[in-house]
XYZ file of C-alpha atoms in Angstrom:
188
model
C -20.934 -85.605 -21.899
C -23.929 -83.273 -22.280
C -25.543 -84.888 -19.262
C -22.470 -83.995 -17.126
C -22.439 -80.462 -18.534
C -26.146 -80.111 -17.696
C -25.554 -81.270 -14.120
C -22.647 -78.830 -13.710
C -24.715 -75.967 -15.150
C -27.648 -76.779 -12.847
C -25.326 -76.875 -9.825
C -23.821 -73.512 -10.790
C -27.263 -71.929 -11.164
C -28.356 -73.386 -7.822
C -25.239 -72.033 -6.115
C -25.875 -68.582 -7.600
C -29.436 -68.608 -6.282
C -28.304 -69.726 -2.825
C -25.673 -66.998 -2.522
C -28.232 -64.271 -3.153
C -26.668 -62.574 -6.175
C -24.695 -59.886 -4.386
C -26.546 -59.971 -1.092
C -23.588 -61.403 0.783
C -22.805 -60.360 4.335
C -19.615 -58.508 5.175
C -16.975 -60.195 7.262
C -16.540 -58.989 10.820
C -13.061 -59.434 12.314
C -12.528 -61.832 15.202
C -13.078 -60.088 18.536
C -15.573 -57.661 17.028
C -19.324 -57.526 17.539
C -22.060 -55.935 15.388
C -24.612 -53.164 15.636
C -27.772 -54.226 13.785
C -30.386 -51.795 12.464
C -33.258 -52.080 10.001
C -31.038 -50.649 7.228
C -27.616 -52.151 7.922
C -25.253 -53.887 10.278
C -21.738 -52.720 11.122
C -18.922 -54.221 13.140
C -17.184 -52.561 16.044
C -13.982 -53.522 17.890
C -15.354 -54.992 21.093
C -11.871 -56.340 21.839
C -10.679 -52.715 22.047
C -13.251 -51.799 24.692
C -16.260 -50.662 22.626
C -19.653 -51.602 24.073
C -23.113 -51.283 22.536
C -25.192 -48.539 24.105
C -28.652 -49.668 25.314
C -31.533 -48.513 23.096
C -33.018 -46.513 25.990
C -29.824 -44.413 26.173
C -29.594 -43.556 22.464
C -29.872 -39.965 21.303
C -32.893 -39.421 19.045
C -30.683 -39.100 15.937
C -28.986 -42.484 16.421
C -30.307 -45.911 15.473
C -27.371 -47.684 17.170
C -24.179 -46.718 19.034
C -21.122 -48.453 20.451
C -18.990 -46.434 22.887
C -15.533 -46.759 24.343
C -15.253 -45.042 27.696
C -12.130 -44.696 29.786
C -12.398 -43.131 33.228
C -15.779 -41.594 32.363
C -14.424 -40.067 29.136
C -15.823 -41.137 25.760
C -12.649 -41.890 23.771
C -14.401 -43.623 20.880
C -17.865 -43.836 19.364
C -19.449 -45.695 16.475
C -22.886 -44.466 15.495
C -25.498 -45.299 12.888
C -27.917 -42.610 11.742
C -30.843 -43.478 9.490
C -33.118 -41.219 7.485
C -31.031 -38.231 8.607
C -31.700 -36.071 5.534
C -34.606 -35.413 3.172
C -34.435 -35.485 -0.609
C -31.471 -37.871 -0.626
C -31.571 -40.416 -3.454
C -28.028 -41.766 -3.796
C -24.649 -42.210 -2.109
C -23.283 -38.864 -3.317
C -26.223 -36.937 -1.849
C -26.038 -38.944 1.404
C -22.302 -38.207 1.661
C -22.880 -34.493 1.058
C -25.485 -34.396 3.835
C -23.336 -36.483 6.216
C -20.249 -34.414 5.373
C -22.083 -31.241 6.295
C -22.633 -32.751 9.735
C -18.939 -33.378 10.369
C -18.560 -29.883 11.726
C -16.350 -26.846 11.662
C -12.691 -27.309 12.410
C -12.425 -30.733 10.820
C -9.809 -31.481 8.205
C -10.933 -33.851 5.490
C -8.143 -36.252 4.630
C -9.714 -38.351 1.902
C -13.038 -39.022 0.193
C -13.542 -42.207 -1.800
C -16.185 -44.439 -3.329
C -16.676 -47.751 -1.537
C -18.647 -50.853 -2.374
C -20.372 -52.405 0.634
C -21.709 -55.923 1.134
C -25.424 -56.546 1.017
C -28.343 -55.673 -1.224
C -27.059 -55.110 -4.756
C -28.978 -51.851 -5.297
C -27.618 -50.357 -2.048
C -23.920 -51.278 -2.139
C -22.540 -47.963 -3.428
C -21.420 -45.615 -0.673
C -18.937 -42.817 -0.002
C -16.227 -42.842 2.652
C -14.929 -39.614 4.177
C -11.819 -39.755 6.399
C -11.223 -36.714 8.587
C -9.418 -35.390 11.658
C -10.454 -32.872 14.294
C -9.696 -31.852 17.847
C -11.940 -32.678 20.759
C -14.077 -29.919 22.227
C -13.796 -31.355 25.715
C -17.594 -31.175 26.074
C -20.129 -33.914 26.777
C -17.680 -36.399 28.335
C -15.256 -36.247 25.378
C -11.457 -36.102 25.780
C -9.971 -32.829 26.998
C -10.162 -29.859 24.653
C -7.589 -30.008 21.879
C -7.077 -33.795 21.941
C -6.402 -34.993 18.351
C -9.224 -37.197 17.038
C -9.747 -39.216 13.874
C -12.974 -40.070 12.121
C -14.552 -41.941 9.229
C -18.089 -41.585 7.949
C -19.630 -43.950 5.397
C -22.824 -42.695 3.772
C -25.248 -44.186 1.293
C -28.848 -45.214 0.717
C -30.284 -48.625 1.674
C -32.453 -50.816 -0.579
C -35.603 -49.012 0.606
C -34.008 -45.624 -0.278
C -33.401 -44.654 3.351
C -30.199 -42.600 3.710
C -27.664 -43.822 6.255
C -24.481 -42.483 7.819
C -22.189 -44.768 9.784
C -19.571 -42.867 11.735
C -16.560 -43.757 13.861
C -14.716 -41.152 15.935
C -11.796 -42.032 18.206
C -8.740 -40.552 19.855
C -6.130 -40.359 17.098
C -3.828 -43.371 17.166
C -6.167 -45.581 19.229
C -7.399 -47.295 16.062
C -5.036 -48.276 13.254
C -5.672 -47.664 9.563
C -6.373 -51.408 9.398
C -9.048 -51.034 12.128
C -10.681 -48.152 10.239
C -10.653 -50.143 6.985
C -12.099 -53.204 8.780
C -14.873 -50.968 10.177
C -15.855 -49.919 6.630
C -15.513 -53.469 5.298
C -17.803 -54.798 8.073
C -20.878 -52.882 6.850
C -23.714 -54.913 5.307
C -26.560 -52.878 3.801
C -30.086 -54.312 3.774
């Protein structure tokens, strides 16, 4: 009997070591693809027309971007910013810095703590849901178009702050899509 118990205990320990003790990867919904950076990966709804922007076309502030364009108008964007603030040591400070970048005229709908997949010491993050109206500038929808957004902010395992943001024409992504976006993040 003790021999069987020992074998079961050894198998359980081996399984724990193989699974990485909290360093699991997030699930990405079918029909989605991922943006991969040195700090994290995040899914985006490729099936809804989002396409990864080539590295040569990225703005200096972005580590990765997926865009949805319709008729030359950017109706959706997912972006990853890394090391975007100094003196940031935890998810609350990263969220405060990322929240400051949301901009004037936005209406915050909800702020919540989230637990991401990935490195155990980097899983805590903050989610901010918000709404705003498009400015009509820089190939965005016409001025006044209702938009929705989510930003997830935290600090990776090397203490690099990150902000993952999705902005889209309101109603083009469901609440389920926005939740799946957050649930697809794996922090390294």
